[in-house]
PQR file of N, CA, C, O and H, with PARSE charges and radii, in Angstrom:
ATOM      1  N   MET A   1       0.835  -1.173   0.000 -0.4000 1.5000
ATOM      2  CA  MET A   1       0.000   0.000   0.000 -0.0000 2.0000
ATOM      3  C   MET A   1       0.886   1.244   0.000  0.5500 1.7000
ATOM      4  O   MET A   1       1.869   1.316   0.737 -0.5500 1.4000
ATOM      5  N   LEU A   2       0.535   2.203  -0.818 -0.4000 1.5000
ATOM      6  CA  LEU A   2       1.315   3.430  -0.920 -0.0000 2.0000
ATOM      7  C   LEU A   2       0.925   4.407   0.176  0.5500 1.7000
ATOM      8  O   LEU A   2      -0.250   4.536   0.519 -0.5500 1.4000
ATOM      9  H   LEU A   2      -0.264   2.144  -1.416  0.4000 1.0000
ATOM     10  N   ASP A   3       1.927   5.098   0.727 -0.4000 1.5000
ATOM     11  CA  ASP A   3       1.626   6.140   1.696 -0.0000 2.0000
ATOM     12  C   ASP A   3       1.537   7.489   0.983  0.5500 1.7000
ATOM     13  O   ASP A   3       1.671   7.555  -0.239 -0.5500 1.4000
ATOM     14  H   ASP A   3       2.882   4.993   0.448  0.4000 1.0000
ATOM     15  N   ALA A   4       1.316   8.550   1.733 -0.4000 1.5000
ATOM     16  CA  ALA A   4       1.109   9.876   1.149 -0.0000 2.0000
ATOM     17  C   ALA A   4       2.339  10.367   0.388  0.5500 1.7000
ATOM     18  O   ALA A   4       2.204  11.008  -0.654 -0.5500 1.4000
ATOM     19  H   ALA A   4       1.207   8.496   2.726  0.4000 1.0000
ATOM     20  N   VAL A   5       3.529  10.075   0.893 -0.4000 1.5000
ATOM     21  CA  VAL A   5       4.756  10.512   0.212 -0.0000 2.0000
ATOM     22  C   VAL A   5       4.888   9.804  -1.130  0.5500 1.7000
ATOM     23  O   VAL A   5       5.209  10.437  -2.136 -0.5500 1.4000
ATOM     24  H   VAL A   5       3.639   9.555   1.739  0.4000 1.0000
ATOM     25  N   GLU A   6       4.648   8.518  -1.153 -0.4000 1.5000
ATOM     26  CA  GLU A   6       4.762   7.767  -2.405 -0.0000 2.0000
ATOM     27  C   GLU A   6       3.698   8.189  -3.412  0.5500 1.7000
ATOM     28  O   GLU A   6       3.976   8.283  -4.608 -0.5500 1.4000
ATOM     29  H   GLU A   6       4.388   8.004  -0.336  0.4000 1.0000
ATOM     30  N   ARG A   7       2.493   8.442  -2.938 -0.4000 1.5000
ATOM     31  CA  ARG A   7       1.444   8.929  -3.848 -0.0000 2.0000
ATOM     32  C   ARG A   7       1.814  10.301  -4.401  0.5500 1.7000
ATOM     33  O   ARG A   7       1.616  10.564  -5.587 -0.5500 1.4000
ATOM     34  H   ARG A   7       2.267   8.366  -1.967  0.4000 1.0000
ATOM     35  N   GLY A   8       2.348  11.175  -3.554 -0.4000 1.5000
ATOM     36  CA  GLY A   8       2.772  12.495  -4.015 -0.0000 2.0000
ATOM     37  C   GLY A   8       3.912  12.411  -5.010  0.5500 1.7000
ATOM     38  O   GLY A   8       3.936  13.145  -5.998 -0.5500 1.4000
ATOM     39  H   GLY A   8       2.508  10.962  -2.590  0.4000 1.0000
ATOM     40  N   LEU A   9       4.853  11.522  -4.755 -0.4000 1.5000
ATOM     41  CA  LEU A   9       5.974  11.323  -5.674 -0.0000 2.0000
ATOM     42  C   LEU A   9       5.479  10.837  -7.026  0.5500 1.7000
ATOM     43  O   LEU A   9       5.912  11.340  -8.062 -0.5500 1.4000
ATOM     44  H   LEU A   9       4.834  10.925  -3.952  0.4000 1.0000
ATOM     45  N   LEU A  10       4.581   9.869  -7.027 -0.4000 1.5000
ATOM     46  CA  LEU A  10       4.046   9.367  -8.291 -0.0000 2.0000
ATOM     47  C   LEU A  10       3.282  10.449  -9.043  0.5500 1.7000
ATOM     48  O   LEU A  10       3.372  10.540 -10.268 -0.5500 1.4000
ATOM     49  H   LEU A  10       4.229   9.460  -6.185  0.4000 1.0000
ATOM     50  N   GLN A  11       2.537  11.262  -8.320 -0.4000 1.5000
ATOM     51  CA  GLN A  11       1.810  12.353  -8.969 -0.0000 2.0000
ATOM     52  C   GLN A  11       2.786  13.346  -9.594  0.5500 1.7000
ATOM     53  O   GLN A  11       2.573  13.806 -10.716 -0.5500 1.4000
ATOM     54  H   GLN A  11       2.464  11.188  -7.325  0.4000 1.0000
ATOM     55  N   ALA A  12       3.854  13.679  -8.872 -0.4000 1.5000
ATOM     56  CA  ALA A  12       4.858  14.602  -9.405 -0.0000 2.0000
ATOM     57  C   ALA A  12       5.518  14.029 -10.655  0.5500 1.7000
ATOM     58  O   ALA A  12       5.751  14.756 -11.620 -0.5500 1.4000
ATOM     59  H   ALA A  12       4.028  13.306  -7.961  0.4000 1.0000
ATOM     60  N   LEU A  13       5.819  12.743 -10.645 -0.4000 1.5000
ATOM     61  CA  LEU A  13       6.450  12.110 -11.804 -0.0000 2.0000
ATOM     62  C   LEU A  13       5.514  12.045 -13.002  0.5500 1.7000
ATOM     63  O   LEU A  13       5.969  12.089 -14.145 -0.5500 1.4000
ATOM     64  H   LEU A  13       5.629  12.153  -9.861  0.4000 1.0000
ATOM     65  N   GLN A  14       4.215  11.941 -12.756 -0.4000 1.5000
ATOM     66  CA  GLN A  14       3.260  11.952 -13.860 -0.0000 2.0000
ATOM     67  C   GLN A  14       3.216  13.322 -14.520  0.5500 1.7000
ATOM     68  O   GLN A  14       3.007  13.425 -15.729 -0.5500 1.4000
ATOM     69  H   GLN A  14       3.845  11.905 -11.827  0.4000 1.0000
ATOM     70  N   ILE A  15       3.410  14.364 -13.739 -0.4000 1.5000
ATOM     71  CA  ILE A  15       3.403  15.724 -14.278 -0.0000 2.0000
ATOM     72  C   ILE A  15       4.711  16.015 -14.998  0.5500 1.7000
ATOM     73  O   ILE A  15       4.712  16.556 -16.104 -0.5500 1.4000
ATOM     74  H   ILE A  15       3.579  14.280 -12.757  0.4000 1.0000
ATOM     75  N   ASP A  16       5.833  15.650 -14.360 -0.4000 1.5000
ATOM     76  CA  ASP A  16       7.158  15.884 -14.938 -0.0000 2.0000
ATOM     77  C   ASP A  16       8.068  14.736 -14.515  0.5500 1.7000
ATOM     78  O   ASP A  16       8.506  14.678 -13.366 -0.5500 1.4000
ATOM     79  H   ASP A  16       5.831  15.210 -13.462  0.4000 1.0000
ATOM     80  N   GLY A  17       8.346  13.837 -15.429 -0.4000 1.5000
ATOM     81  CA  GLY A  17       9.158  12.667 -15.130 -0.0000 2.0000
ATOM     82  C   GLY A  17      10.596  12.974 -14.783  0.5500 1.7000
ATOM     83  O   GLY A  17      11.331  12.086 -14.351 -0.5500 1.4000
ATOM     84  H   GLY A  17       7.989  13.884 -16.362  0.4000 1.0000
ATOM     85  N   ARG A  18      11.018  14.231 -14.966 -0.4000 1.5000
ATOM     86  CA  ARG A  18      12.397  14.619 -14.662 -0.0000 2.0000
ATOM     87  C   ARG A  18      12.481  15.606 -13.504  0.5500 1.7000
ATOM     88  O   ARG A  18      13.493  16.286 -13.338 -0.5500 1.4000
ATOM     89  H   ARG A  18      10.422  14.952 -15.317  0.4000 1.0000
ATOM     90  N   VAL A  19      11.430  15.687 -12.712 -0.4000 1.5000
ATOM     91  CA  VAL A  19      11.395  16.634 -11.604 -0.0000 2.0000
ATOM     92  C   VAL A  19      12.506  16.312 -10.594  0.5500 1.7000
ATOM     93  O   VAL A  19      12.824  15.147 -10.352 -0.5500 1.4000
ATOM     94  H   VAL A  19      10.608  15.135 -12.847  0.4000 1.0000
ATOM     95  N   ALA A  20      13.082  17.357 -10.019 -0.4000 1.5000
ATOM     96  CA  ALA A  20      14.153  17.187  -9.036 -0.0000 2.0000
ATOM     97  C   ALA A  20      13.592  16.637  -7.724  0.5500 1.7000
ATOM     98  O   ALA A  20      12.531  17.060  -7.265 -0.5500 1.4000
ATOM     99  H   ALA A  20      12.824  18.303 -10.215  0.4000 1.0000
ATOM    100  N   PHE A  21      14.315  15.695  -7.132 -0.4000 1.5000
ATOM    101  CA  PHE A  21      13.884  15.140  -5.854 -0.0000 2.0000
ATOM    102  C   PHE A  21      13.808  16.224  -4.785  0.5500 1.7000
ATOM    103  O   PHE A  21      12.963  16.154  -3.893 -0.5500 1.4000
ATOM    104  H   PHE A  21      15.177  15.351  -7.505  0.4000 1.0000
ATOM    105  N   SER A  22      14.679  17.223  -4.865 -0.4000 1.5000
ATOM    106  CA  SER A  22      14.644  18.302  -3.875 -0.0000 2.0000
ATOM    107  C   SER A  22      13.344  19.088  -3.961  0.5500 1.7000
ATOM    108  O   SER A  22      12.803  19.493  -2.932 -0.5500 1.4000
ATOM    109  H   SER A  22      15.366  17.280  -5.590  0.4000 1.0000
ATOM    110  N   LEU A  23      12.833  19.310  -5.168 -0.4000 1.5000
ATOM    111  CA  LEU A  23      11.564  20.019  -5.332 -0.0000 2.0000
ATOM    112  C   LEU A  23      10.404  19.174  -4.813  0.5500 1.7000
ATOM    113  O   LEU A  23       9.524  19.685  -4.120 -0.5500 1.4000
ATOM    114  H   LEU A  23      13.272  18.981  -6.004  0.4000 1.0000
ATOM    115  N   VAL A  24      10.400  17.899  -5.144 -0.4000 1.5000
ATOM    116  CA  VAL A  24       9.346  17.003  -4.654 -0.0000 2.0000
ATOM    117  C   VAL A  24       9.378  16.956  -3.129  0.5500 1.7000
ATOM    118  O   VAL A  24       8.337  17.021  -2.476 -0.5500 1.4000
ATOM    119  H   VAL A  24      11.115  17.484  -5.707  0.4000 1.0000
ATOM    120  N   GLY A  25      10.568  16.843  -2.576 -0.4000 1.5000
ATOM    121  CA  GLY A  25      10.699  16.804  -1.121 -0.0000 2.0000
ATOM    122  C   GLY A  25      10.204  18.073  -0.459  0.5500 1.7000
ATOM    123  O   GLY A  25       9.543  18.021   0.579 -0.5500 1.4000
ATOM    124  H   GLY A  25      11.414  16.789  -3.107  0.4000 1.0000
ATOM    125  N   ALA A  26      10.521  19.223  -1.058 -0.4000 1.5000
ATOM    126  CA  ALA A  26      10.064  20.497  -0.494 -0.0000 2.0000
ATOM    127  C   ALA A  26       8.542  20.582  -0.500  0.5500 1.7000
ATOM    128  O   ALA A  26       7.940  21.047   0.467 -0.5500 1.4000
ATOM    129  H   ALA A  26      11.058  19.265  -1.901  0.4000 1.0000
ATOM    130  N   VAL A  27       7.925  20.137  -1.579 -0.4000 1.5000
ATOM    131  CA  VAL A  27       6.463  20.177  -1.677 -0.0000 2.0000
ATOM    132  C   VAL A  27       5.826  19.197  -0.690  0.5500 1.7000
ATOM    133  O   VAL A  27       4.809  19.508  -0.070 -0.5500 1.4000
ATOM    134  H   VAL A  27       8.414  19.759  -2.365  0.4000 1.0000
ATOM    135  N   LEU A  28       6.423  18.018  -0.548 -0.4000 1.5000
ATOM    136  CA  LEU A  28       5.845  16.984   0.310 -0.0000 2.0000
ATOM    137  C   LEU A  28       6.265  17.100   1.769  0.5500 1.7000
ATOM    138  O   LEU A  28       5.714  16.416   2.632 -0.5500 1.4000
ATOM    139  H   LEU A  28       7.249  17.765  -1.052  0.4000 1.0000
ATOM    140  N   GLY A  29       7.240  17.966   2.049 -0.4000 1.5000
ATOM    141  CA  GLY A  29       7.682  18.149   3.428 -0.0000 2.0000
ATOM    142  C   GLY A  29       8.625  17.078   3.931  0.5500 1.7000
ATOM    143  O   GLY A  29       8.650  16.774   5.123 -0.5500 1.4000
ATOM    144  H   GLY A  29       7.688  18.522   1.348  0.4000 1.0000
ATOM    145  N   VAL A  30       9.407  16.501   3.017 -0.4000 1.5000
ATOM    146  CA  VAL A  30      10.406  15.493   3.386 -0.0000 2.0000
ATOM    147  C   VAL A  30      11.717  15.849   2.695  0.5500 1.7000
ATOM    148  O   VAL A  30      11.750  16.722   1.828 -0.5500 1.4000
ATOM    149  H   VAL A  30       9.386  16.749   2.048  0.4000 1.0000
ATOM    150  N   SER A  31      12.792  15.173   3.078 -0.4000 1.5000
ATOM    151  CA  SER A  31      14.094  15.458   2.474 -0.0000 2.0000
ATOM    152  C   SER A  31      14.202  14.853   1.077  0.5500 1.7000
ATOM    153  O   SER A  31      13.456  13.944   0.713 -0.5500 1.4000
ATOM    154  H   SER A  31      12.765  14.463   3.782  0.4000 1.0000
ATOM    155  N   ASP A  32      15.152  15.381   0.308 -0.4000 1.5000
ATOM    156  CA  ASP A  32      15.373  14.823  -1.022 -0.0000 2.0000
ATOM    157  C   ASP A  32      15.909  13.394  -0.931  0.5500 1.7000
ATOM    158  O   ASP A  32      15.676  12.588  -1.832 -0.5500 1.4000
ATOM    159  H   ASP A  32      15.759  16.119   0.604  0.4000 1.0000
ATOM    160  N   GLN A  33      16.630  13.073   0.156 -0.4000 1.5000
ATOM    161  CA  GLN A  33      17.105  11.707   0.344 -0.0000 2.0000
ATOM    162  C   GLN A  33      15.932  10.741   0.554  0.5500 1.7000
ATOM    163  O   GLN A  33      15.957   9.609   0.069 -0.5500 1.4000
ATOM    164  H   GLN A  33      16.820  13.728   0.888  0.4000 1.0000
ATOM    165  N   THR A  34      14.913  11.196   1.276 -0.4000 1.5000
ATOM    166  CA  THR A  34      13.721  10.369   1.473 -0.0000 2.0000
ATOM    167  C   THR A  34      13.031  10.113   0.142  0.5500 1.7000
ATOM    168  O   THR A  34      12.616   8.990  -0.141 -0.5500 1.4000
ATOM    169  H   THR A  34      14.893  12.115   1.669  0.4000 1.0000
ATOM    170  N   VAL A  35      12.908  11.154  -0.674 -0.4000 1.5000
ATOM    171  CA  VAL A  35      12.280  11.005  -1.985 -0.0000 2.0000
ATOM    172  C   VAL A  35      13.089  10.032  -2.842  0.5500 1.7000
ATOM    173  O   VAL A  35      12.515   9.179  -3.517 -0.5500 1.4000
ATOM    174  H   VAL A  35      13.245  12.067  -0.443  0.4000 1.0000
ATOM    175  N   ALA A  36      14.409  10.153  -2.819 -0.4000 1.5000
ATOM    176  CA  ALA A  36      15.263   9.262  -3.610 -0.0000 2.0000
ATOM    177  C   ALA A  36      15.106   7.810  -3.159  0.5500 1.7000
ATOM    178  O   ALA A  36      15.038   6.909  -3.994 -0.5500 1.4000
ATOM    179  H   ALA A  36      14.876  10.846  -2.271  0.4000 1.0000
ATOM    180  N   ARG A  37      15.049   7.575  -1.845 -0.4000 1.5000
ATOM    181  CA  ARG A  37      14.861   6.210  -1.338 -0.0000 2.0000
ATOM    182  C   ARG A  37      13.509   5.649  -1.755  0.5500 1.7000
ATOM    183  O   ARG A  37      13.414   4.498  -2.181 -0.5500 1.4000
ATOM    184  H   ARG A  37      15.105   8.308  -1.166  0.4000 1.0000
ATOM    185  N   ARG A  38      12.469   6.460  -1.634 -0.4000 1.5000
ATOM    186  CA  ARG A  38      11.129   6.001  -2.014 -0.0000 2.0000
ATOM    187  C   ARG A  38      11.065   5.712  -3.511  0.5500 1.7000
ATOM    188  O   ARG A  38      10.450   4.733  -3.933 -0.5500 1.4000
ATOM    189  H   ARG A  38      12.546   7.395  -1.289  0.4000 1.0000
ATOM    190  N   TYR A  39      11.705   6.568  -4.311 -0.4000 1.5000
ATOM    191  CA  TYR A  39      11.734   6.362  -5.761 -0.0000 2.0000
ATOM    192  C   TYR A  39      12.425   5.038  -6.092  0.5500 1.7000
ATOM    193  O   TYR A  39      11.929   4.255  -6.902 -0.5500 1.4000
ATOM    194  H   TYR A  39      12.205   7.363  -3.968  0.4000 1.0000
ATOM    195  N   ALA A  40      13.569   4.799  -5.460 -0.4000 1.5000
ATOM    196  CA  ALA A  40      14.303   3.552  -5.706 -0.0000 2.0000
ATOM    197  C   ALA A  40      13.461   2.345  -5.308  0.5500 1.7000
ATOM    198  O   ALA A  40      13.440   1.341  -6.021 -0.5500 1.4000
ATOM    199  H   ALA A  40      13.972   5.435  -4.802  0.4000 1.0000
ATOM    200  N   ARG A  41      12.769   2.434  -4.177 -0.4000 1.5000
ATOM    201  CA  ARG A  41      11.935   1.317  -3.738 -0.0000 2.0000
ATOM    202  C   ARG A  41      10.770   1.084  -4.698  0.5500 1.7000
ATOM    203  O   ARG A  41      10.444  -0.060  -5.015 -0.5500 1.4000
ATOM    204  H   ARG A  41      12.786   3.249  -3.598  0.4000 1.0000
ATOM    205  N   LEU A  42      10.145   2.164  -5.159 -0.4000 1.5000
ATOM    206  CA  LEU A  42       9.039   2.019  -6.109 -0.0000 2.0000
ATOM    207  C   LEU A  42       9.513   1.392  -7.418  0.5500 1.7000
ATOM    208  O   LEU A  42       8.806   0.580  -8.015 -0.5500 1.4000
ATOM    209  H   LEU A  42      10.409   3.094  -4.901  0.4000 1.0000
ATOM    210  N   ARG A  43      10.697   1.769  -7.854 -0.4000 1.5000
ATOM    211  CA  ARG A  43      11.241   1.176  -9.084 -0.0000 2.0000
ATOM    212  C   ARG A  43      11.573  -0.294  -8.890  0.5500 1.7000
ATOM    213  O   ARG A  43      11.265  -1.118  -9.751 -0.5500 1.4000
ATOM    214  H   ARG A  43      11.271   2.429  -7.369  0.4000 1.0000
ATOM    215  N   ASN A  44      12.195  -0.628  -7.773 -0.4000 1.5000
ATOM    216  CA  ASN A  44      12.660  -2.000  -7.550 -0.0000 2.0000
ATOM    217  C   ASN A  44      11.553  -2.958  -7.136  0.5500 1.7000
ATOM    218  O   ASN A  44      11.539  -4.112  -7.565 -0.5500 1.4000
ATOM    219  H   ASN A  44      12.445   0.041  -7.073  0.4000 1.0000
ATOM    220  N   GLU A  45      10.629  -2.492  -6.309 -0.4000 1.5000
ATOM    221  CA  GLU A  45       9.631  -3.397  -5.738 -0.0000 2.0000
ATOM    222  C   GLU A  45       8.259  -3.297  -6.390  0.5500 1.7000
ATOM    223  O   GLU A  45       7.512  -4.275  -6.418 -0.5500 1.4000
ATOM    224  H   GLU A  45      10.641  -1.554  -5.961  0.4000 1.0000
ATOM    225  N   ALA A  46       7.923  -2.125  -6.912 -0.4000 1.5000
ATOM    226  CA  ALA A  46       6.573  -1.938  -7.463 -0.0000 2.0000
ATOM    227  C   ALA A  46       6.566  -1.861  -8.987  0.5500 1.7000
ATOM    228  O   ALA A  46       5.503  -1.772  -9.601 -0.5500 1.4000
ATOM    229  H   ALA A  46       8.530  -1.330  -6.890  0.4000 1.0000
ATOM    230  N   GLY A  47       7.741  -1.894  -9.592 -0.4000 1.5000
ATOM    231  CA  GLY A  47       7.802  -1.875 -11.047 -0.0000 2.0000
ATOM    232  C   GLY A  47       7.507  -0.526 -11.678  0.5500 1.7000
ATOM    233  O   GLY A  47       7.139  -0.458 -12.851 -0.5500 1.4000
ATOM    234  H   GLY A  47       8.605  -1.966  -9.092  0.4000 1.0000
ATOM    235  N   VAL A  48       7.664   0.551 -10.912 -0.4000 1.5000
ATOM    236  CA  VAL A  48       7.420   1.889 -11.458 -0.0000 2.0000
ATOM    237  C   VAL A  48       8.518   2.226 -12.457  0.5500 1.7000
ATOM    238  O   VAL A  48       9.701   1.998 -12.202 -0.5500 1.4000
ATOM    239  H   VAL A  48       7.963   0.496  -9.959  0.4000 1.0000
ATOM    240  N   ARG A  49       8.107   2.773 -13.600 -0.4000 1.5000
ATOM    241  CA  ARG A  49       9.065   3.203 -14.616 -0.0000 2.0000
ATOM    242  C   ARG A  49       8.698   4.600 -15.079  0.5500 1.7000
ATOM    243  O   ARG A  49       7.523   4.968 -15.101 -0.5500 1.4000
ATOM    244  H   ARG A  49       7.146   2.958 -13.808  0.4000 1.0000
ATOM    245  N   VAL A  50       9.690   5.365 -15.442 -0.4000 1.5000
ATOM    246  CA  VAL A  50       9.477   6.670 -16.062 -0.0000 2.0000
ATOM    247  C   VAL A  50       9.912   6.530 -17.512  0.5500 1.7000
ATOM    248  O   VAL A  50      11.059   6.185 -17.794 -0.5500 1.4000
ATOM    249  H   VAL A  50      10.645   5.066 -15.424  0.4000 1.0000
ATOM    250  N   VAL A  51       8.993   6.799 -18.427 -0.4000 1.5000
ATOM    251  CA  VAL A  51       9.286   6.651 -19.850 -0.0000 2.0000
ATOM    252  C   VAL A  51       8.908   7.924 -20.588  0.5500 1.7000
ATOM    253  O   VAL A  51       8.065   8.696 -20.133 -0.5500 1.4000
ATOM    254  H   VAL A  51       8.061   7.080 -18.198  0.4000 1.0000
ATOM    255  N   GLY A  52       9.535   8.128 -21.718 -0.4000 1.5000
ATOM    256  CA  GLY A  52       9.162   9.243 -22.578 -0.0000 2.0000
ATOM    257  C   GLY A  52       8.031   8.827 -23.495  0.5500 1.7000
ATOM    258  O   GLY A  52       8.017   7.711 -24.014 -0.5500 1.4000
ATOM    259  H   GLY A  52      10.220   7.501 -22.089  0.4000 1.0000
ATOM    260  N   ALA A  53       7.099   9.713 -23.687 -0.4000 1.5000
ATOM    261  CA  ALA A  53       5.967   9.426 -24.571 -0.0000 2.0000
ATOM    262  C   ALA A  53       5.812  10.576 -25.558  0.5500 1.7000
ATOM    263  O   ALA A  53       5.972  11.742 -25.195 -0.5500 1.4000
ATOM    264  H   ALA A  53       7.110  10.619 -23.265  0.4000 1.0000
ATOM    265  N   VAL A  54       5.508  10.248 -26.777 -0.4000 1.5000
ATOM    266  CA  VAL A  54       5.336  11.247 -27.826 -0.0000 2.0000
ATOM    267  C   VAL A  54       3.901  11.183 -28.317  0.5500 1.7000
ATOM    268  O   VAL A  54       3.366  10.099 -28.548 -0.5500 1.4000
ATOM    269  H   VAL A  54       5.378   9.301 -27.071  0.4000 1.0000
ATOM    270  N   TRP A  55       3.273  12.347 -28.477 -0.4000 1.5000
ATOM    271  CA  TRP A  55       1.947  12.377 -29.085 -0.0000 2.0000
ATOM    272  C   TRP A  55       2.086  11.937 -30.530  0.5500 1.7000
ATOM    273  O   TRP A  55       2.916  12.487 -31.254 -0.5500 1.4000
ATOM    274  H   TRP A  55       3.708  13.228 -28.289  0.4000 1.0000
ATOM    275  N   PRO A  56       1.299  10.961 -30.975 -0.5600 1.5000
ATOM    276  CA  PRO A  56       1.421  10.447 -32.342  0.2800 2.0000
ATOM    277  C   PRO A  56       1.316  11.543 -33.403  0.5500 1.7000
ATOM    278  O   PRO A  56       2.037  11.507 -34.401 -0.5500 1.4000
ATOM    279  N   GLU A  57       0.433  12.506 -33.198 -0.4000 1.5000
ATOM    280  CA  GLU A  57       0.264  13.578 -34.182 -0.0000 2.0000
ATOM    281  C   GLU A  57       1.536  14.411 -34.349  0.5500 1.7000
ATOM    282  O   GLU A  57       1.783  14.963 -35.422 -0.5500 1.4000
ATOM    283  H   GLU A  57      -0.153  12.535 -32.387  0.4000 1.0000
ATOM    284  N   ALA A  58       2.334  14.500 -33.299 -0.4000 1.5000
ATOM    285  CA  ALA A  58       3.559  15.298 -33.359 -0.0000 2.0000
ATOM    286  C   ALA A  58       4.600  14.685 -34.284  0.5500 1.7000
ATOM    287  O   ALA A  58       5.494  15.384 -34.763 -0.5500 1.4000
ATOM    288  H   ALA A  58       2.134  14.052 -32.427  0.4000 1.0000
ATOM    289  N   VAL A  59       4.492  13.390 -34.537 -0.4000 1.5000
ATOM    290  CA  VAL A  59       5.456  12.717 -35.408 -0.0000 2.0000
ATOM    291  C   VAL A  59       4.788  12.171 -36.663  0.5500 1.7000
ATOM    292  O   VAL A  59       5.292  11.244 -37.297 -0.5500 1.4000
ATOM    293  H   VAL A  59       3.766  12.823 -34.148  0.4000 1.0000
ATOM    294  N   GLY A  60       3.647  12.760 -37.013 -0.4000 1.5000
ATOM    295  CA  GLY A  60       2.984  12.395 -38.253 -0.0000 2.0000
ATOM    296  C   GLY A  60       2.220  11.085 -38.222  0.5500 1.7000
ATOM    297  O   GLY A  60       2.011  10.472 -39.268 -0.5500 1.4000
ATOM    298  H   GLY A  60       3.238  13.514 -36.498  0.4000 1.0000
ATOM    299  N   ARG A  61       1.805  10.647 -37.061 -0.4000 1.5000
ATOM    300  CA  ARG A  61       1.042   9.402 -36.946 -0.0000 2.0000
ATOM    301  C   ARG A  61      -0.342   9.697 -36.387  0.5500 1.7000
ATOM    302  O   ARG A  61      -0.617  10.807 -35.932 -0.5500 1.4000
ATOM    303  H   ARG A  61       1.975  11.145 -36.211  0.4000 1.0000
ATOM    304  N   GLN A  62      -1.195   8.706 -36.426 -0.4000 1.5000
ATOM    305  CA  GLN A  62      -2.533   8.842 -35.873 -0.0000 2.0000
ATOM    306  C   GLN A  62      -2.680   7.933 -34.661  0.5500 1.7000
ATOM    307  O   GLN A  62      -2.054   6.877 -34.569 -0.5500 1.4000
ATOM    308  H   GLN A  62      -0.971   7.804 -36.796  0.4000 1.0000
ATOM    309  N   LEU A  63      -3.509   8.365 -33.751 -0.4000 1.5000
ATOM    310  CA  LEU A  63      -3.812   7.562 -32.578 -0.0000 2.0000
ATOM    311  C   LEU A  63      -5.161   6.899 -32.774  0.5500 1.7000
ATOM    312  O   LEU A  63      -6.149   7.565 -33.083 -0.5500 1.4000
ATOM    313  H   LEU A  63      -4.018   9.223 -33.825  0.4000 1.0000
ATOM    314  N   TRP A  64      -5.202   5.599 -32.596 -0.4000 1.5000
ATOM    315  CA  TRP A  64      -6.448   4.847 -32.735 -0.0000 2.0000
ATOM    316  C   TRP A  64      -6.750   4.166 -31.410  0.5500 1.7000
ATOM    317  O   TRP A  64      -5.868   3.579 -30.785 -0.5500 1.4000
ATOM    318  H   TRP A  64      -4.400   5.058 -32.345  0.4000 1.0000
ATOM    319  N   LEU A  65      -7.983   4.251 -30.997 -0.4000 1.5000
ATOM    320  CA  LEU A  65      -8.443   3.524 -29.820 -0.0000 2.0000
ATOM    321  C   LEU A  65      -9.542   2.579 -30.264  0.5500 1.7000
ATOM    322  O   LEU A  65     -10.504   2.997 -30.909 -0.5500 1.4000
ATOM    323  H   LEU A  65      -8.700   4.728 -31.505  0.4000 1.0000
ATOM    324  N   VAL A  66      -9.405   1.331 -29.929 -0.4000 1.5000
ATOM    325  CA  VAL A  66     -10.395   0.327 -30.307 -0.0000 2.0000
ATOM    326  C   VAL A  66     -10.951  -0.282 -29.028  0.5500 1.7000
ATOM    327  O   VAL A  66     -10.203  -0.747 -28.168 -0.5500 1.4000
ATOM    328  H   VAL A  66      -8.624   0.991 -29.405  0.4000 1.0000
ATOM    329  N   ARG A  67     -12.251  -0.272 -28.920 -0.4000 1.5000
ATOM    330  CA  ARG A  67     -12.895  -0.872 -27.753 -0.0000 2.0000
ATOM    331  C   ARG A  67     -13.589  -2.151 -28.189  0.5500 1.7000
ATOM    332  O   ARG A  67     -14.394  -2.148 -29.121 -0.5500 1.4000
ATOM    333  H   ARG A  67     -12.859   0.106 -29.619  0.4000 1.0000
ATOM    334  N   VAL A  68     -13.277  -3.224 -27.519 -0.4000 1.5000
ATOM    335  CA  VAL A  68     -13.858  -4.521 -27.867 -0.0000 2.0000
ATOM    336  C   VAL A  68     -14.809  -4.965 -26.772  0.5500 1.7000
ATOM    337  O   VAL A  68     -15.406  -6.036 -26.871 -0.5500 1.4000
ATOM    338  H   VAL A  68     -12.623  -3.227 -26.762  0.4000 1.0000
TER
END
């Protein structure tokens, strides 16, 4: 189960996957070392990944959604 710090960290990463741990820590009221430890644990134990995503239209492609 995620605690408030981990939920806040995940929310920050969804907004900006390259956000500084010091900024996240300042917003959440914890140290940057705490944020770094939580990030490492989420990556190692929960399978959290930060990936780059491109809007298909930006590279000349179309996005299709199919519901079955």
